[in-house]
CSV table of C-alpha atoms in Angstrom, one decimal:
chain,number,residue,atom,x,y,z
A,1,UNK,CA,35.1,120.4,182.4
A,2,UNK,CA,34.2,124.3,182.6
A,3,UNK,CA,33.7,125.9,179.6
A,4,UNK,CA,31.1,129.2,178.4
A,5,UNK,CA,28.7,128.2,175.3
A,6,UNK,CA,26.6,130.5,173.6
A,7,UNK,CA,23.7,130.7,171.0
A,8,UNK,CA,21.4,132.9,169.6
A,9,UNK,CA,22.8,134.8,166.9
A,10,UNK,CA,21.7,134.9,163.1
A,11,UNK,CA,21.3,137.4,161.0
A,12,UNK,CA,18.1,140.4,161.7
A,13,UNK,CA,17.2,143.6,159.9
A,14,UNK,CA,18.4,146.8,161.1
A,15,UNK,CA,15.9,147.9,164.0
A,16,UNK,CA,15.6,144.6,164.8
A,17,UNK,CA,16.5,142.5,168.0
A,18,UNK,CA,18.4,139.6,169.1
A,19,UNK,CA,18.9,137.9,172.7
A,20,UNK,CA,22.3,136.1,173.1
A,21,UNK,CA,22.7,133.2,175.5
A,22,UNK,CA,25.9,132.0,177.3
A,23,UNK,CA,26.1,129.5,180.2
A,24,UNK,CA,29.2,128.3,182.0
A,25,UNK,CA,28.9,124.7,182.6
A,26,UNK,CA,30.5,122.7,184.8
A,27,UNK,CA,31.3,122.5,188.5
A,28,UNK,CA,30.7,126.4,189.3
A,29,UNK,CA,30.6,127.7,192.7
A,30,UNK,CA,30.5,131.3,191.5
A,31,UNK,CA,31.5,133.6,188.6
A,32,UNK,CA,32.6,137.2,189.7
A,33,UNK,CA,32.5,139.0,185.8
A,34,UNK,CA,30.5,137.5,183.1
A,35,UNK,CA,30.1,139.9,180.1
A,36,UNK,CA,29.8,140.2,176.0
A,37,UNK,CA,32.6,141.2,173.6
A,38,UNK,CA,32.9,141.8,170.2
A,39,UNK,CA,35.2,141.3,167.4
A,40,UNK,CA,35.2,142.4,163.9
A,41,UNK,CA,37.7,141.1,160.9
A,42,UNK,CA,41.0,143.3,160.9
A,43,UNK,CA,39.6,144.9,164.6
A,44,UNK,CA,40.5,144.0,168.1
A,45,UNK,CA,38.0,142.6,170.1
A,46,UNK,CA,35.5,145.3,171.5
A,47,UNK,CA,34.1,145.1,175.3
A,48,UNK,CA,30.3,145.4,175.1
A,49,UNK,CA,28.5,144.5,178.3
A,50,UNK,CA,29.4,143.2,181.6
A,51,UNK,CA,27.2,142.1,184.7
A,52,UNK,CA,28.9,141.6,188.2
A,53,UNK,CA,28.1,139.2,190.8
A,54,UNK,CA,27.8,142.1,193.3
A,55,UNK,CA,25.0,143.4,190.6
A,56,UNK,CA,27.0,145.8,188.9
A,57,UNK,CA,26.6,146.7,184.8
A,58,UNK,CA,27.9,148.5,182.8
A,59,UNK,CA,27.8,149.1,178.9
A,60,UNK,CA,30.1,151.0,176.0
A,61,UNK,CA,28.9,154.1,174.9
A,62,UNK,CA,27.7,153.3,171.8
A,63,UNK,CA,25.2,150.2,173.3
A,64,UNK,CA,23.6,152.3,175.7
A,65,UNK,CA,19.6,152.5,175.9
A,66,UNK,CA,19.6,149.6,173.1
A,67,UNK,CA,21.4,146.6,174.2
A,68,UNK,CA,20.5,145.1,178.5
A,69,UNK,CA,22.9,142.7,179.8
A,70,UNK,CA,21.0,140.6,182.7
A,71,UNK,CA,22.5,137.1,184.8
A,72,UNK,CA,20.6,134.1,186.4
A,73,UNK,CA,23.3,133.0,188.8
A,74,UNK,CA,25.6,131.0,185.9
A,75,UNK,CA,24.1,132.5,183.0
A,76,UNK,CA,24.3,135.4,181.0
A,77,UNK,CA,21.7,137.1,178.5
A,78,UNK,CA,22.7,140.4,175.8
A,79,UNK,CA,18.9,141.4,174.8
A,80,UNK,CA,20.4,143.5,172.0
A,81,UNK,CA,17.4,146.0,170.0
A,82,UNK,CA,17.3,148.6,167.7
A,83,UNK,CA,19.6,146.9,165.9
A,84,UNK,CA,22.5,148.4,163.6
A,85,UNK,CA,24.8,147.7,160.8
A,86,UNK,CA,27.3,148.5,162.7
A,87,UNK,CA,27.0,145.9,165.7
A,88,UNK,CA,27.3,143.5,162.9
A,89,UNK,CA,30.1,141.0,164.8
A,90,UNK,CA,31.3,138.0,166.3
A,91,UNK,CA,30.1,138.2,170.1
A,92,UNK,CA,31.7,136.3,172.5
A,93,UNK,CA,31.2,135.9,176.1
A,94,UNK,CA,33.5,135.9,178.9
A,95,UNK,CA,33.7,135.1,183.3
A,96,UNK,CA,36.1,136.5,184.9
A,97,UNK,CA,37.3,134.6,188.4
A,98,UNK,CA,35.4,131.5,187.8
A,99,UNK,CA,35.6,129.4,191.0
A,100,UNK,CA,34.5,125.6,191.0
A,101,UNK,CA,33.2,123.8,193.4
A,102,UNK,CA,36.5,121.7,193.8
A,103,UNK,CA,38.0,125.6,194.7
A,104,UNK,CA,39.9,125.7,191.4
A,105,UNK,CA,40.0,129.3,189.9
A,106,UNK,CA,40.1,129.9,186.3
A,107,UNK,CA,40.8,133.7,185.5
A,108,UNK,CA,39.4,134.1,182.2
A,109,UNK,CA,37.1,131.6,180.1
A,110,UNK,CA,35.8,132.5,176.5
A,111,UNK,CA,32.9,131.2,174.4
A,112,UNK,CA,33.6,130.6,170.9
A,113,UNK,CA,31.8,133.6,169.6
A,114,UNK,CA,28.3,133.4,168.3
A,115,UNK,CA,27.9,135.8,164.7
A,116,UNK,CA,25.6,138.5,164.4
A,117,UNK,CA,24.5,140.4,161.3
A,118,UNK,CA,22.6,143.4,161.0
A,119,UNK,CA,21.5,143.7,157.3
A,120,UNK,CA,18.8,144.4,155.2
């Protein structure tokens, strides 16, 4: 079974950090997109991060110079730091194109959101 599972948040003062965890287990041949989201109550899920298998990133605006996305292979990291009230959310991570070794292509897999919160 393929499926994304994440760890590492928690709650952290604001100017703190956090690193975020997601690997996709399974029978994985490659993952083309794998990347963070987040989603606050009465909000639609944000895009935060995502890291190609070509080596492409790229972030939102408003994580720039603070948050680092980074892959080994099946696995994807969010070092997040100078923390902020406002990134206070559910993060979830996605892959996009996930091909198995059985040649099976999923399009889109989801974690089940890991919760952040930035507070003093």
């Amino acid at each position: 079974q393929v499926q994304l599972e994440e760890s590492g948040g928690g709650l952290v003062q604001p100017g703190g950090s956090l690193r975020l965890s997601c690997t996709c287990s399974g029978s994985i041949r490659n993952i083309d997109v794998m990347g963070w989201y987040r989603q606050t109550p009465g909000h639609e899920r944000e895009w935060v991060a995502t890291a190609t298998r070509n080596g492409r990133i790229d972030y939102v605006d408003n994580v720039k110079g603070r948050f680092t996305i980074s892959r080994d292979k099946n696995t994807v990291f969010l070092q997040m730091n100078s923390l902020e009230p406002e990134d206070t959310a559910v993060y979830y991570c996605s892959a996009k194109r996930v091909t198995t070794t059985y040649n099976y292509r999923y399009i889109e897999l989801w974690g089940q959101g890991t919760l952040v919160t930035v507070s003093s």
